[in-house]
Amino acid sequence: MFSNISFYIYLLIAIIVGAFLLKKITSCLLKIVLFLVFVALAVWLYYAFSA
């Protein structure tokens, strides 16, 4: 059973990895899409492991 702290840890990791990748990519639209993918991944991990 994961707590809300675990969710924020996943979210922080996703944002850090996303920010690292965004610096490597120049396309603005791709930056937005990748950021949303990482946030969605963090949310999915939270719900997948909290059940």
Short mmCIF file of N, CA and C in Angstrom, two decimals:
data_model
loop_
_atom_site.label_atom_id
_atom_site.label_comp_id
_atom_site.label_asym_id
_atom_site.label_seq_id
_atom_site.Cartn_x
_atom_site.Cartn_y
_atom_site.Cartn_z
N MET A 1 0.84 -1.19 0.00
CA MET A 1 0.00 0.00 0.00
C MET A 1 0.88 1.25 0.00
N PHE A 2 0.77 2.02 -1.04
CA PHE A 2 1.58 3.21 -1.16
C PHE A 2 0.83 4.41 -0.58
N SER A 3 1.55 5.34 -0.05
CA SER A 3 0.94 6.54 0.52
C SER A 3 1.03 7.68 -0.47
N ASN A 4 0.48 8.83 -0.08
CA ASN A 4 0.55 10.00 -0.95
C ASN A 4 1.99 10.45 -1.14
N ILE A 5 2.85 10.18 -0.17
CA ILE A 5 4.25 10.56 -0.30
C ILE A 5 4.88 9.81 -1.47
N SER A 6 4.52 8.54 -1.64
CA SER A 6 5.04 7.77 -2.77
C SER A 6 4.59 8.39 -4.09
N PHE A 7 3.36 8.86 -4.13
CA PHE A 7 2.86 9.51 -5.35
C PHE A 7 3.71 10.72 -5.68
N TYR A 8 4.01 11.54 -4.67
CA TYR A 8 4.80 12.73 -4.93
C TYR A 8 6.23 12.39 -5.30
N ILE A 9 6.75 11.28 -4.79
CA ILE A 9 8.08 10.84 -5.18
C ILE A 9 8.08 10.44 -6.66
N TYR A 10 7.06 9.66 -7.06
CA TYR A 10 6.95 9.29 -8.48
C TYR A 10 6.80 10.53 -9.35
N LEU A 11 5.98 11.46 -8.90
CA LEU A 11 5.77 12.68 -9.67
C LEU A 11 7.06 13.47 -9.79
N LEU A 12 7.82 13.58 -8.71
CA LEU A 12 9.09 14.30 -8.73
C LEU A 12 10.08 13.63 -9.68
N ILE A 13 10.15 12.30 -9.63
CA ILE A 13 11.04 11.57 -10.53
C ILE A 13 10.64 11.82 -11.98
N ALA A 14 9.33 11.76 -12.26
CA ALA A 14 8.85 11.98 -13.62
C ALA A 14 9.19 13.38 -14.09
N ILE A 15 9.04 14.36 -13.23
CA ILE A 15 9.34 15.74 -13.61
C ILE A 15 10.84 15.93 -13.85
N ILE A 16 11.67 15.33 -13.00
CA ILE A 16 13.12 15.45 -13.17
C ILE A 16 13.57 14.81 -14.48
N VAL A 17 13.10 13.57 -14.72
CA VAL A 17 13.46 12.89 -15.97
C VAL A 17 12.90 13.64 -17.16
N GLY A 18 11.67 14.11 -17.04
CA GLY A 18 11.05 14.87 -18.12
C GLY A 18 11.82 16.15 -18.41
N ALA A 19 12.22 16.86 -17.37
CA ALA A 19 12.97 18.11 -17.55
C ALA A 19 14.32 17.84 -18.21
N PHE A 20 14.96 16.74 -17.82
CA PHE A 20 16.24 16.37 -18.44
C PHE A 20 16.06 16.13 -19.94
N LEU A 21 15.01 15.37 -20.30
CA LEU A 21 14.76 15.09 -21.70
C LEU A 21 14.34 16.35 -22.46
N LEU A 22 13.60 17.23 -21.81
CA LEU A 22 13.14 18.45 -22.48
C LEU A 22 14.32 19.32 -22.88
N LYS A 23 15.38 19.31 -22.09
CA LYS A 23 16.56 20.11 -22.43
C LYS A 23 17.27 19.55 -23.66
N LYS A 24 17.07 18.26 -23.94
CA LYS A 24 17.71 17.63 -25.08
C LYS A 24 16.89 17.79 -26.37
N ILE A 25 15.63 18.18 -26.22
CA ILE A 25 14.73 18.23 -27.37
C ILE A 25 14.35 19.68 -27.64
N THR A 26 14.31 20.06 -28.90
CA THR A 26 14.07 21.46 -29.24
C THR A 26 12.63 21.74 -29.63
N SER A 27 11.89 20.74 -30.06
CA SER A 27 10.52 20.96 -30.51
C SER A 27 9.61 21.30 -29.33
N CYS A 28 8.94 22.43 -29.40
CA CYS A 28 8.09 22.88 -28.31
C CYS A 28 6.90 21.94 -28.12
N LEU A 29 6.28 21.52 -29.20
CA LEU A 29 5.13 20.62 -29.10
C LEU A 29 5.54 19.30 -28.49
N LEU A 30 6.70 18.79 -28.89
CA LEU A 30 7.19 17.52 -28.35
C LEU A 30 7.49 17.66 -26.86
N LYS A 31 7.98 18.82 -26.45
CA LYS A 31 8.24 19.06 -25.03
C LYS A 31 6.95 18.94 -24.23
N ILE A 32 5.89 19.55 -24.71
CA ILE A 32 4.61 19.51 -24.01
C ILE A 32 4.08 18.09 -23.94
N VAL A 33 4.14 17.36 -25.05
CA VAL A 33 3.65 15.99 -25.09
C VAL A 33 4.44 15.11 -24.13
N LEU A 34 5.76 15.20 -24.15
CA LEU A 34 6.58 14.39 -23.25
C LEU A 34 6.31 14.71 -21.79
N PHE A 35 6.14 15.99 -21.48
CA PHE A 35 5.83 16.36 -20.10
C PHE A 35 4.52 15.73 -19.65
N LEU A 36 3.51 15.79 -20.50
CA LEU A 36 2.22 15.19 -20.16
C LEU A 36 2.34 13.68 -20.01
N VAL A 37 3.15 13.04 -20.85
CA VAL A 37 3.35 11.60 -20.75
C VAL A 37 3.98 11.24 -19.41
N PHE A 38 4.99 11.98 -18.99
CA PHE A 38 5.64 11.67 -17.72
C PHE A 38 4.72 11.91 -16.53
N VAL A 39 3.92 12.95 -16.59
CA VAL A 39 2.97 13.20 -15.50
C VAL A 39 1.92 12.09 -15.47
N ALA A 40 1.44 11.69 -16.65
CA ALA A 40 0.46 10.60 -16.71
C ALA A 40 1.07 9.30 -16.20
N LEU A 41 2.33 9.06 -16.51
CA LEU A 41 3.01 7.86 -16.02
C LEU A 41 3.10 7.87 -14.49
N ALA A 42 3.40 9.01 -13.92
CA ALA A 42 3.48 9.12 -12.46
C ALA A 42 2.12 8.84 -11.83
N VAL A 43 1.07 9.38 -12.41
CA VAL A 43 -0.28 9.15 -11.89
C VAL A 43 -0.65 7.69 -12.03
N TRP A 44 -0.32 7.09 -13.17
CA TRP A 44 -0.63 5.67 -13.38
C TRP A 44 0.10 4.80 -12.36
N LEU A 45 1.37 5.09 -12.12
CA LEU A 45 2.13 4.33 -11.13
C LEU A 45 1.50 4.43 -9.76
N TYR A 46 1.04 5.62 -9.42
CA TYR A 46 0.40 5.80 -8.12
C TYR A 46 -0.84 4.92 -7.99
N TYR A 47 -1.70 4.96 -9.00
CA TYR A 47 -2.94 4.17 -8.92
C TYR A 47 -2.68 2.68 -9.08
N ALA A 48 -1.68 2.32 -9.86
CA ALA A 48 -1.38 0.90 -10.07
C ALA A 48 -0.86 0.25 -8.80
N PHE A 49 -0.06 0.97 -8.03
CA PHE A 49 0.54 0.39 -6.84
C PHE A 49 -0.24 0.67 -5.56
N SER A 50 -1.25 1.53 -5.64
CA SER A 50 -2.02 1.85 -4.44
C SER A 50 -3.19 0.89 -4.25
N ALA A 51 -3.47 0.07 -5.24
CA ALA A 51 -4.61 -0.86 -5.16
C ALA A 51 -4.27 -2.06 -4.29
#
